Coordinates of C-alpha atoms in Angstrom, one line a residue:
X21 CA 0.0 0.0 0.0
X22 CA 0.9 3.6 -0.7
X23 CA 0.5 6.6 1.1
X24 CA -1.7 9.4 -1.2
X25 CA -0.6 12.7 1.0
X26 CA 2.3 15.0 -1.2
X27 CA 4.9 16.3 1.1
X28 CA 4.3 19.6 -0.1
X29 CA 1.4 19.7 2.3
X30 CA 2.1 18.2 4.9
X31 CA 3.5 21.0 6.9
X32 CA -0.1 22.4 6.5
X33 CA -2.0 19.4 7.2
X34 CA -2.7 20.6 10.7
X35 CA -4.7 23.6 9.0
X36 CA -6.8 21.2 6.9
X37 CA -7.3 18.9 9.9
X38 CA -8.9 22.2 11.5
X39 CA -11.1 23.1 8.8
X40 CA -12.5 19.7 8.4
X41 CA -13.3 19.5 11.8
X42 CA -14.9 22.8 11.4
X43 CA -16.8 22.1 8.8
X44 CA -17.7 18.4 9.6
X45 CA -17.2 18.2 13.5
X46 CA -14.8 17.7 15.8
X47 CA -16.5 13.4 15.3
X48 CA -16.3 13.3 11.6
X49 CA -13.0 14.4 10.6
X50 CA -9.4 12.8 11.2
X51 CA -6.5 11.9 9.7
X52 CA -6.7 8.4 8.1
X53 CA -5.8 5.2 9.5
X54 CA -4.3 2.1 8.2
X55 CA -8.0 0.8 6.9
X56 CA -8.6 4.4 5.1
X57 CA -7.4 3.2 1.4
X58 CA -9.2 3.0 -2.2
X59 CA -8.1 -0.6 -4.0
X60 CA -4.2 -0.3 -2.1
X61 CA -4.0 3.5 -2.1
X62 CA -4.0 5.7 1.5
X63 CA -6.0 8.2 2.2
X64 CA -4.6 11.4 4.1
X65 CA -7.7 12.3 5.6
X66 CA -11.4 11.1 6.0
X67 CA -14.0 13.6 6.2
X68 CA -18.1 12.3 7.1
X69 CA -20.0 15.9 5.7
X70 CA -23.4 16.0 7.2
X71 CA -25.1 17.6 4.5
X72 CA -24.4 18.5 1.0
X73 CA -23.3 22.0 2.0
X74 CA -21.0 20.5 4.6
X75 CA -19.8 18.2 1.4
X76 CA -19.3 21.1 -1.0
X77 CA -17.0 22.5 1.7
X78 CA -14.9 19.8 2.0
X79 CA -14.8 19.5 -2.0
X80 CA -13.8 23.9 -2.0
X81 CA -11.3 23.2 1.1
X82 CA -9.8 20.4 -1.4
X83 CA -9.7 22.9 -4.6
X84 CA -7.8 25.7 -3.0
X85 CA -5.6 23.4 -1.3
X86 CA -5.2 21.3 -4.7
X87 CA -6.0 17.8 -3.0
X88 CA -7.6 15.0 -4.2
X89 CA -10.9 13.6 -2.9
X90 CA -12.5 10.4 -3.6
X91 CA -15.8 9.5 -1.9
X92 CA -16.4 6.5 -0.2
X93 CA -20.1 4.7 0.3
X94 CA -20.1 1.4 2.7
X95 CA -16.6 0.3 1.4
X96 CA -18.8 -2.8 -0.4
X97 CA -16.9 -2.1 -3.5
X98 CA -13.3 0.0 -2.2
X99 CA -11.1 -1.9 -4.1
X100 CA -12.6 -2.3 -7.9
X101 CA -11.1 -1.3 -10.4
X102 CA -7.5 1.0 -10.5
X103 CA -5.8 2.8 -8.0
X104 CA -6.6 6.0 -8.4
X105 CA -3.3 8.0 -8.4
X106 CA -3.9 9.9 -4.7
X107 CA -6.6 10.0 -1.9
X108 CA -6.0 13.2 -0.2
X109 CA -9.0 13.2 1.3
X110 CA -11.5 10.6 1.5
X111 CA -15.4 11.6 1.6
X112 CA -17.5 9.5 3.3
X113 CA -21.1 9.6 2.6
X114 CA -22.6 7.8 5.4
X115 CA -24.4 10.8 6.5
X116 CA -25.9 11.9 3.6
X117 CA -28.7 9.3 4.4
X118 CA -32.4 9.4 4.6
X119 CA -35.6 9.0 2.6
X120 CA -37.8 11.5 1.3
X121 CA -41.0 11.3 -0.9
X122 CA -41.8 14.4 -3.4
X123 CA -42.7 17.3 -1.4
X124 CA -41.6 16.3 1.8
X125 CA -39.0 18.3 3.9
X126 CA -35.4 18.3 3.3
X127 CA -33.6 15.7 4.9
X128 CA -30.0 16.2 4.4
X129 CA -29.4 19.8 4.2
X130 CA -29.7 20.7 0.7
X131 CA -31.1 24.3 1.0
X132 CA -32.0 26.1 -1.6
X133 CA -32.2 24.9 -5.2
X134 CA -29.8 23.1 -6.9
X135 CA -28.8 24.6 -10.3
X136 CA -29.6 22.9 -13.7
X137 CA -27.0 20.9 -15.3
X138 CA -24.5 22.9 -17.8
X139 CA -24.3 22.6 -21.6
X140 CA -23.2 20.0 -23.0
X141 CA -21.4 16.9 -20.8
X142 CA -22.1 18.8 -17.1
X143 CA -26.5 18.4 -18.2
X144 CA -26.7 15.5 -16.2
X145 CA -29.4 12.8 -15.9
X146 CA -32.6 12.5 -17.9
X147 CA -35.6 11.0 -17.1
X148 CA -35.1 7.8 -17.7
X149 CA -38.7 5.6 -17.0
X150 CA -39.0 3.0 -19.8
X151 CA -35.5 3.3 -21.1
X152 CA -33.8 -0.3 -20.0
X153 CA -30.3 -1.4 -21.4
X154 CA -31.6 -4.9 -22.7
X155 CA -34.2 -4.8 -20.6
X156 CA -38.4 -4.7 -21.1
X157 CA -39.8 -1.5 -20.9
X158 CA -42.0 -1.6 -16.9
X159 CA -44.8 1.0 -16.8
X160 CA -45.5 1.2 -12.7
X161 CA -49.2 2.9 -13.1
X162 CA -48.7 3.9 -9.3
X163 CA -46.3 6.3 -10.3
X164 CA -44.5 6.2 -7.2
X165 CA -40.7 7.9 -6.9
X166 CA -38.8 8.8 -3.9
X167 CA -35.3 11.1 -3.5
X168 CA -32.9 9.1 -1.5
X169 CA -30.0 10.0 0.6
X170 CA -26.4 8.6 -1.4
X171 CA -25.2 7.3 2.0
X172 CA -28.2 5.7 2.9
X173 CA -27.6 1.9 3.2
X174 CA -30.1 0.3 0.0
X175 CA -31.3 -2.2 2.5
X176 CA -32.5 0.0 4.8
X177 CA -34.6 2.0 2.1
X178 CA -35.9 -1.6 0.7
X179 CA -37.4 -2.0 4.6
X180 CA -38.5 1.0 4.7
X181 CA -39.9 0.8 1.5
X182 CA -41.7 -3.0 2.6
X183 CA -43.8 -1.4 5.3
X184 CA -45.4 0.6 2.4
X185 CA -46.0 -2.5 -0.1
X186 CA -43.5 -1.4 -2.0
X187 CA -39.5 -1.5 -3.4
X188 CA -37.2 -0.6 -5.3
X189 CA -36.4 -2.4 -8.8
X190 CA -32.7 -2.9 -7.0
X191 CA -31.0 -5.9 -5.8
X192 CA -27.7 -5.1 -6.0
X193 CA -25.1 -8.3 -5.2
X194 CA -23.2 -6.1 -2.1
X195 CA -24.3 -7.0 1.4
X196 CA -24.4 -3.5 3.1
X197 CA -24.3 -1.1 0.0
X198 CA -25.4 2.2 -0.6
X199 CA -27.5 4.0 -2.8
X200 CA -24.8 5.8 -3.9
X201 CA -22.2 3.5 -4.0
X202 CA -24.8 1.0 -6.4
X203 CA -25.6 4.2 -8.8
X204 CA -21.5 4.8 -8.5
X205 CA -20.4 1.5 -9.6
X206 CA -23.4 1.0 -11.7
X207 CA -24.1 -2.4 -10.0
X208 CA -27.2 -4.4 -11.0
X209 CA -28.4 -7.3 -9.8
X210 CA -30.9 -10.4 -11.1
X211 CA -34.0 -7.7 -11.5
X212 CA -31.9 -5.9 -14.0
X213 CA -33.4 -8.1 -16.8
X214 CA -36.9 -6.9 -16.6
X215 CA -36.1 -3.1 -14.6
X216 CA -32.4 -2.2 -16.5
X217 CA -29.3 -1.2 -14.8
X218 CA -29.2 1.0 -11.9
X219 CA -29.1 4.2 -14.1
X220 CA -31.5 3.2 -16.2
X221 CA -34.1 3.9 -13.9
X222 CA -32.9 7.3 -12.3
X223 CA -35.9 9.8 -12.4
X224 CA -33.5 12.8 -11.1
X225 CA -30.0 13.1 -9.8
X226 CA -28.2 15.6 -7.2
X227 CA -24.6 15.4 -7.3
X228 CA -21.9 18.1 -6.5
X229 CA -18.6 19.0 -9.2
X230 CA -15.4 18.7 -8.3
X231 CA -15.9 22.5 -7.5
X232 CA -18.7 22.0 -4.6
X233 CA -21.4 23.0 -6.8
X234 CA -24.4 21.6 -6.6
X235 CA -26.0 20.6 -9.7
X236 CA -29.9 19.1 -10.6
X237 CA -29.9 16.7 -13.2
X238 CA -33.3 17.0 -14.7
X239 CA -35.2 15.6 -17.9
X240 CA -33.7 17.1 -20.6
X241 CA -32.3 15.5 -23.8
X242 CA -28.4 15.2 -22.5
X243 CA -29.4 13.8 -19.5
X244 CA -29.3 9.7 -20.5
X245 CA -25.9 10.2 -22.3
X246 CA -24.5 11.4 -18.6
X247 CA -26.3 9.2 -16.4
X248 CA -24.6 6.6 -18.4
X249 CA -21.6 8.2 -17.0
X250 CA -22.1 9.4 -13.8
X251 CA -23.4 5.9 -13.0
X252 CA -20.2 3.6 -13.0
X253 CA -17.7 6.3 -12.8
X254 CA -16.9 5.3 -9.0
X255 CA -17.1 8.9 -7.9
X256 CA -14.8 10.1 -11.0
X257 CA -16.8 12.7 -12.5
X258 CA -19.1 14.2 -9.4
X259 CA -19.6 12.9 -5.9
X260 CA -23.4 11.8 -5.5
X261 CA -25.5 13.5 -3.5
X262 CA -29.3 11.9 -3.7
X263 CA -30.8 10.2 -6.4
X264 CA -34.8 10.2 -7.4
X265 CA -36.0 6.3 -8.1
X266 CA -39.3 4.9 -9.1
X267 CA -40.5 3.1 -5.8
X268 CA -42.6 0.0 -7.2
X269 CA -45.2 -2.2 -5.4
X270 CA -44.3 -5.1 -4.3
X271 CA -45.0 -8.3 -6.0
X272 CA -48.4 -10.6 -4.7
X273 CA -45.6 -13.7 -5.5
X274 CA -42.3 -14.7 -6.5
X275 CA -41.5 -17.8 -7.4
X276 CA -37.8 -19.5 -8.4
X277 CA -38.0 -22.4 -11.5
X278 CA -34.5 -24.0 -11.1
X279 CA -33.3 -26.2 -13.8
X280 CA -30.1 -28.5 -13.5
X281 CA -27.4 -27.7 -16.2
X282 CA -24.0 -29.0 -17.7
X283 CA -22.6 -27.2 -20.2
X284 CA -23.0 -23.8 -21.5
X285 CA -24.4 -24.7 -24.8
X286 CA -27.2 -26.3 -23.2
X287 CA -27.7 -23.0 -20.7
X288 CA -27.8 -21.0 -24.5
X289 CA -31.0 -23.4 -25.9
X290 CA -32.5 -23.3 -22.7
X291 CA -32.7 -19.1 -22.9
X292 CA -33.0 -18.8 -26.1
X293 CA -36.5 -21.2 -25.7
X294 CA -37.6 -19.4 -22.7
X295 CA -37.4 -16.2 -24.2
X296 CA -39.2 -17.1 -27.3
X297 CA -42.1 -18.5 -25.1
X298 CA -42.9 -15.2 -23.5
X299 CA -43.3 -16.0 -19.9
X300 CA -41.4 -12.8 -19.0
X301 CA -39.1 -13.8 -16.4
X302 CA -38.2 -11.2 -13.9
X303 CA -34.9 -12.4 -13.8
X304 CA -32.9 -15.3 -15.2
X305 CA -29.3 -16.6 -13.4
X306 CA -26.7 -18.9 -13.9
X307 CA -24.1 -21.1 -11.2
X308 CA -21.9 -23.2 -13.3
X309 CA -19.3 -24.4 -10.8
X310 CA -15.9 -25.3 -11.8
X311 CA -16.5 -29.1 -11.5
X312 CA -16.5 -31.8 -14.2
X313 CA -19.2 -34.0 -14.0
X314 CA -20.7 -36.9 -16.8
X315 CA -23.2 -35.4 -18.6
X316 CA -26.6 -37.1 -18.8
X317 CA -28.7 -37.4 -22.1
X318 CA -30.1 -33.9 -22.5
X319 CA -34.1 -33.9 -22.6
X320 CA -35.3 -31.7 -25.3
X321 CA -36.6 -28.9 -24.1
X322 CA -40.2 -29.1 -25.1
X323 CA -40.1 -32.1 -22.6
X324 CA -42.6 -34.0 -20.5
X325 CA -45.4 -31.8 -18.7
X326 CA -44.9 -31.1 -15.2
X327 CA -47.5 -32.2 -13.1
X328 CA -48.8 -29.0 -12.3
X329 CA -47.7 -29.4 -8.2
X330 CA -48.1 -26.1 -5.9
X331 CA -44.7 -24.2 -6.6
X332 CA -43.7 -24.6 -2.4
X333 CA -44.5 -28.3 -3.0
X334 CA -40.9 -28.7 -4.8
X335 CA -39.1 -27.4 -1.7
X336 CA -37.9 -30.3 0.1
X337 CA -37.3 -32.3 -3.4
X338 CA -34.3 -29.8 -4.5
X339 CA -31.9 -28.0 -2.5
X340 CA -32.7 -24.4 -4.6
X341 CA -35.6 -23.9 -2.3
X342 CA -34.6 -25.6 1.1
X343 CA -32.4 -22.7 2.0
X344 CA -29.3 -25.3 2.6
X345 CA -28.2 -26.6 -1.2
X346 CA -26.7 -23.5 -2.2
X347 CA -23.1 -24.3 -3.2
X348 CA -20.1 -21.7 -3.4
X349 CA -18.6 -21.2 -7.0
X350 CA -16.2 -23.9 -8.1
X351 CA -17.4 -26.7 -5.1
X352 CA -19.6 -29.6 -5.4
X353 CA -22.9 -30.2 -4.4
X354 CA -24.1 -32.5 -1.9
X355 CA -27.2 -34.4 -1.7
X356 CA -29.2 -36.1 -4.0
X357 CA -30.8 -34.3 -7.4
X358 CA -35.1 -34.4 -7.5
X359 CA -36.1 -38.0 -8.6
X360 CA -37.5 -37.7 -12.2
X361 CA -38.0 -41.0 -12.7
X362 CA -34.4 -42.2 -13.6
X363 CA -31.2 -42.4 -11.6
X364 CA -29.5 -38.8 -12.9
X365 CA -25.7 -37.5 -11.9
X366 CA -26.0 -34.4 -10.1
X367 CA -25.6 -31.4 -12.4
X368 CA -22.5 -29.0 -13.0
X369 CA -24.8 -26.4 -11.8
X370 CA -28.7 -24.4 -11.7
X371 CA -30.1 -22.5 -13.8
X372 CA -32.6 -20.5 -12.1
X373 CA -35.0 -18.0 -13.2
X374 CA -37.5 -15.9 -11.2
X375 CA -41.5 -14.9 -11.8
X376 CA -43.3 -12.4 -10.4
X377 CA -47.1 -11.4 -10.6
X378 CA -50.0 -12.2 -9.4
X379 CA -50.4 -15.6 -7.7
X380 CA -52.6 -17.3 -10.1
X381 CA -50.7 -15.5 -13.1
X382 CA -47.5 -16.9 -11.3
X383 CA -48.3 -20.4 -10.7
X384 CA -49.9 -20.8 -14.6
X385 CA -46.4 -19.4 -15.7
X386 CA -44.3 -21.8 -13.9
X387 CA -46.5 -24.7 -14.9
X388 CA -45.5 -23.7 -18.5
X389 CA -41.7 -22.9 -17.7
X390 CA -41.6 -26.3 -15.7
X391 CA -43.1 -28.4 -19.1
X392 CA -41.0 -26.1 -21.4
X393 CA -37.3 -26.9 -19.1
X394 CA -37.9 -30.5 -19.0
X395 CA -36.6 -33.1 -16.9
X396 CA -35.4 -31.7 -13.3
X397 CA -37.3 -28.1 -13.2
X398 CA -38.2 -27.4 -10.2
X399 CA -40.3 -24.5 -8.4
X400 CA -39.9 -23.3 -5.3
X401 CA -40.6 -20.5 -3.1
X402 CA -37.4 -18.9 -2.5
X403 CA -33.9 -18.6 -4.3
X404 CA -31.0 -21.2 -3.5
X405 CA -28.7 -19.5 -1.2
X406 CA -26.1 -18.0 -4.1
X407 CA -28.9 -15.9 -5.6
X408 CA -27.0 -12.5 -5.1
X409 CA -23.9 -13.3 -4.2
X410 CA -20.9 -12.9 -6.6
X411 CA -18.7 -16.0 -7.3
X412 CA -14.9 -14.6 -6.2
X413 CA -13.5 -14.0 -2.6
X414 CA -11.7 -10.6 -2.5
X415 CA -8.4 -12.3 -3.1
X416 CA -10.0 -13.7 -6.1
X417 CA -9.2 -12.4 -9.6
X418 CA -13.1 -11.5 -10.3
X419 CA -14.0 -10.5 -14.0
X420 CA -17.0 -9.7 -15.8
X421 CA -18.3 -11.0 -19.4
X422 CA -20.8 -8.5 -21.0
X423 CA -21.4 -10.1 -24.3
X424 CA -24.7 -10.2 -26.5
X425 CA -26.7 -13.1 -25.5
X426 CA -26.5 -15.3 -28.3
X427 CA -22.5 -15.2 -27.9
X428 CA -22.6 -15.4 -24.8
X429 CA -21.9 -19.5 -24.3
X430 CA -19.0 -18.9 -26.7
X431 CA -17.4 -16.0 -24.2
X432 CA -17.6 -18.9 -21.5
X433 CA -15.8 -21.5 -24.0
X434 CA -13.4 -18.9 -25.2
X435 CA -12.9 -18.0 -21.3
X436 CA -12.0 -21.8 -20.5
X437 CA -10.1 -22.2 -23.7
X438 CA -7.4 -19.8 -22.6
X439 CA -7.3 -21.1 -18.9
X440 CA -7.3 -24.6 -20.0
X441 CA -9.8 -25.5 -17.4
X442 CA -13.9 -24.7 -16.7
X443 CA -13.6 -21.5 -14.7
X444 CA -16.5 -20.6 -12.2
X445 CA -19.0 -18.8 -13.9
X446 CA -22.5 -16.6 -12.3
X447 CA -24.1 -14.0 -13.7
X448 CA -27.6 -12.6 -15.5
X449 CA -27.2 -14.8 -18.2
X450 CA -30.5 -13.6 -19.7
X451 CA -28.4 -10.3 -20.3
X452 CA -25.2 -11.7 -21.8
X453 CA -23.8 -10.8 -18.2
X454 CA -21.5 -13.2 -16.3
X455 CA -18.9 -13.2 -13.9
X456 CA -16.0 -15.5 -13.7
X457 CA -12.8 -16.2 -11.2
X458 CA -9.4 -16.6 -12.0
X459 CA -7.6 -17.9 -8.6
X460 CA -5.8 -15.1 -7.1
X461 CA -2.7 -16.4 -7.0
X462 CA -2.6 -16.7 -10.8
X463 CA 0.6 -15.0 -12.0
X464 CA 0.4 -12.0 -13.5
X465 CA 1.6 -12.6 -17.3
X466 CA -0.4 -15.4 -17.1
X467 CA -3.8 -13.4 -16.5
X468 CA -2.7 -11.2 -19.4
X469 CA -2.4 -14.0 -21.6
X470 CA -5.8 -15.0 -20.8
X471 CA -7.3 -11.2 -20.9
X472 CA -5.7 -11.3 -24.0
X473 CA -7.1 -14.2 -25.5
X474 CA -10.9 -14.0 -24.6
X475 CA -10.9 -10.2 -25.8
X476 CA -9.8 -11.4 -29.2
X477 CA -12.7 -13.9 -29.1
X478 CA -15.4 -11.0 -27.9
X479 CA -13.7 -8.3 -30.1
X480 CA -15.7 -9.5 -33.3
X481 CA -19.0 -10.5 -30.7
X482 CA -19.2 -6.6 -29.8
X483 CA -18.3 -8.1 -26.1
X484 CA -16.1 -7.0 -23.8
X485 CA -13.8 -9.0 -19.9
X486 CA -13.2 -6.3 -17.7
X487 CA -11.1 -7.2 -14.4
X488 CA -13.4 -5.9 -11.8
X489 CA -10.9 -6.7 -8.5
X490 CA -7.3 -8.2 -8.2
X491 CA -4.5 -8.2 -5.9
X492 CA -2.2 -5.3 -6.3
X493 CA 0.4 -7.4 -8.5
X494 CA -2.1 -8.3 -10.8
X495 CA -4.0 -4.6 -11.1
X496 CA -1.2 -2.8 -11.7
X497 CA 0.9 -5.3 -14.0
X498 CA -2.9 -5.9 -16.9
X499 CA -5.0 -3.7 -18.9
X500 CA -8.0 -4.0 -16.1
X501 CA -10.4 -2.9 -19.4
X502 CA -9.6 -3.5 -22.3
X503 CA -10.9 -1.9 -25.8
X504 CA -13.4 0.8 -24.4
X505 CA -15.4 2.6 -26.9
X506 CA -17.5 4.8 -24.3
X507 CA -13.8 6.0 -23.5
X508 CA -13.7 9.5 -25.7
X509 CA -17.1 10.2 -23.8
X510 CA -15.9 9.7 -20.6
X511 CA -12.4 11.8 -21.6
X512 CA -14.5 14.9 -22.6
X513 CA -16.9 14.6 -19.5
X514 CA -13.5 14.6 -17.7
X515 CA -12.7 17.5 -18.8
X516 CA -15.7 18.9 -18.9
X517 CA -16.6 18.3 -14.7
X518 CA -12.9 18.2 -13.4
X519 CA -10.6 19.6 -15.7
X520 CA -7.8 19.4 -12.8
X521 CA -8.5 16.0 -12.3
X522 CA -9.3 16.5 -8.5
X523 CA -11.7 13.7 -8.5
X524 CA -10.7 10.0 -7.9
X525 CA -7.6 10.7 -10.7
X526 CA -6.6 7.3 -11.9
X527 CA -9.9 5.6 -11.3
X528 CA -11.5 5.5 -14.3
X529 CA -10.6 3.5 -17.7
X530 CA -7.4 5.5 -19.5
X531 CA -6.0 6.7 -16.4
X532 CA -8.4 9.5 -16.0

């Protein structure tokens, strides 16, 4: 690790200590400690604003100063992506928290309007209701937003939001994450296939410049183009403030149709059916463990009806639903598969997708998604136990596939052609979205050599591998991203919102 603080000021870094305090309190500002670092990088200080006035303070105390600031949510995702090149100071936002429904009174100090987005790359986020990335287009006829707090902790406001009969469309992978921190890395989760990505369904957007200016991203025609960028820039191009989401009831039922699977092929046909057959999953996930087991003789996918059983009724039958059978990336399962009639080898892994609705609508769907999977579906009442959880440990080497769907079993071949192994795979494979683990201890040249080969093989798919964590070694000795082409967009919004580079410098894709 590597300390962030120029000696240059460090004969006035008792100053700076004072004004924090002063304009955070004497609780909320300090020098940083040993557990005060962005992906192996020390910070100098840490400053915990109150407010966004108290934020824009820190971020004008920074400016004249010429320090670095990089703001920090839970922590859930500190260490993705580069280094950035300093951390001066370190914003946390765990006090910019708090819920608010339209019209309501303030709730995190933001007095007084916030001006409109600038010209060009500053005009921030557009409306954005009905505009998914790959997803359906949702219409929620209860029209339902709310402006949340960027520090407020996402499963608080989904409690919160429970008590009301209703949530939001986010189920982001990170145990403990914020708002802000899931708008900042752009993370999605399963109920991105039918709601979009975390951007895609921002109604409004506060976030303040490198400057300490507070800015309103409203609906105007730049606003997608930036929201695009804002969202994913891990506190690069603005430090978030509050965002305004769609609040959406919650579903009567929810059921999960699990269906055993082998090989990646075989997870393609089984999509590409299920998709055709319009049963409008709500999500659709894949857990293909590193393990090689004998295939069995595939069943075709228009296979033999299922018998129409309650969807609980498959619970203690297969471990998806019994809370237990839940198996970490790259292990074996243990127990016995569902009986179907025939003595069957367990399976490499699940596929599992999710429907929600009405109960009767429901219960109709999963008879028909049961008949269409064939041999081994199963329904049950709650998700196996790795629903939500990312496959690598965070001293894996984690990297993420975004390929079109129909390429997207050809990524994973291309992916264990170069290792010369199955890797573990998970992901939203309805979206062309996995993630995959390389063991951390993989030398470096070697995880170029792979990076290398798999981005020749999306190259012509219009796919990309991005390295999302590593250890240091590995970090700084690949190309994390590869071939970028949102990268000239993202170089002229740097410059546009922090031309000194003041913000998280290093952290985003080209070293900005």
């Amino acid at each position: 690790m590597s300390g962030s603080l120029p000696s240059a000021h460090r004969s006035g870094s008792t100053d700076i200590t004072r004004r924090l305090v002063e304009i955070c309190g004497p609780s909320f500002a300090r020098p940083a400690g040993p557990a005060d670092e962005v992906a192996g990088r020390l910070a100098g200080w840490v400053a915990v604003p109150g407010d966004a006035r108290a934020a824009a303070e820190v971020l004008r105390l920074a400016a004249t100063h010429d320090l670095t600031v990089v703001p920090r949510g839970a922590g859930t995702k500190i260490d993705w992506g580069a280094p950035p090149e300093r951390v001066d100071i370190m914003l946390d936002t765990g006090r910019l928290a708090g819920i608010r429904s339209p019209g309501g009174p303030g709730w995190h100090g933001t007095t007084g309007p916030a001006r409109s987005g600038p010209a060009g790359a500053g005009r921030p986020v557009g409306r954005a209701e009905g505009r998914h990335r790959r997803g359906e287009s949702v219409s929620d006829p209860s029209g339902s937003v709310v402006e949340i707090g960027a520090g407020t902790p996402l499963r608080a406001v989904q409690a919160a939001l429970e008590r009301t009969g209703r949530r939001l469309a986010l189920d982001a992978p990170s145990p403990g994450a914020t708002v802000g921190g899931v708008l900042a890395a752009d993370e999605a989760g399963p109920l991105r296939l039918r709601y979009g990505t975390p951007g895609d369904q921002l109604v409004d957007l506060r976030y303040l410049t490198a400057d300490g200016e507070l800015v309103e991203a409203g609906g105007d025609e730049a606003g997608p183009e930036l929201a695009r960028l804002l969202c994913g820039s891990h506190g690069g191009l603005g430090v978030l403030v509050s965002a305004t989401l769609r609040a959406r009831p919650l579903p009567p039922r929810r059921a999960w149709v699990t269906r055993p699977v082998w090989t990646p092929l075989e997870v393609h046909e089984l999509i590409r059916a299920v998709l055709s057959a319009g049963l409008r999953p709500a999500a659709i996930e894949l857990d293909l463990p590193a393990v090689r087991r004998p295939p069995t003789p595939r069943t075709p996918v228009s296979g033999p009806a299922w018998s129409g059983h309650p969807a609980g009724s498959a619970r203690a039958a297969h471990p998806a639903g019994s809370g237990r059978a839940a198996h970490p990336a790259g292990s074996a399962r243990s127990g016995p598969m569902p009986r179907t009639g025939r003595s069957t080898p367990p399976a490499a892994g699940d596929l599992v997708m999710l429907l929600e609705g009405g109960p009767a609508d429901v219960a109709e769907r999963a008879r028909h998604l049961t008949r269409l999977l064939g041999e081994g579906a199963t329904v049950a009442d709650s998700p196996p136990e790795w629903w939500r959880h990312y496959p690598f440990r965070p001293d894996d080497i984690a990297l993420r596939v975004d390929v079109p769907l129909t390429d997207l079993h050809a990524a994973i071949y291309a992916l264990r052609d170069a290792v010369g192994a199955p890797v573990p795979v998970r992901g939203s494979v309805g979206l062309g979205v996995a993630h995959a683990v390389l063991p951390g201890g993989t030398p470096v040249d070697r995880v170029a050599s792979i990076l290398t080969a798999v981005r020749q093989v999306l190259l012509a798919r219009e796919g990309r591998c991005v390295v999302l964590a590593a250890p240091t070694a590995v970090r700084q000795g690949v190309d994390l991203w590869g071939d970028l082409p949102v990268l000239p967009r993202l170089h002229a919004a740097k410059q546009h919102l922090d031309p000194h580079h003041r913000l998280a410098p290093g952290r985003l894709p080209g070293g900005l």
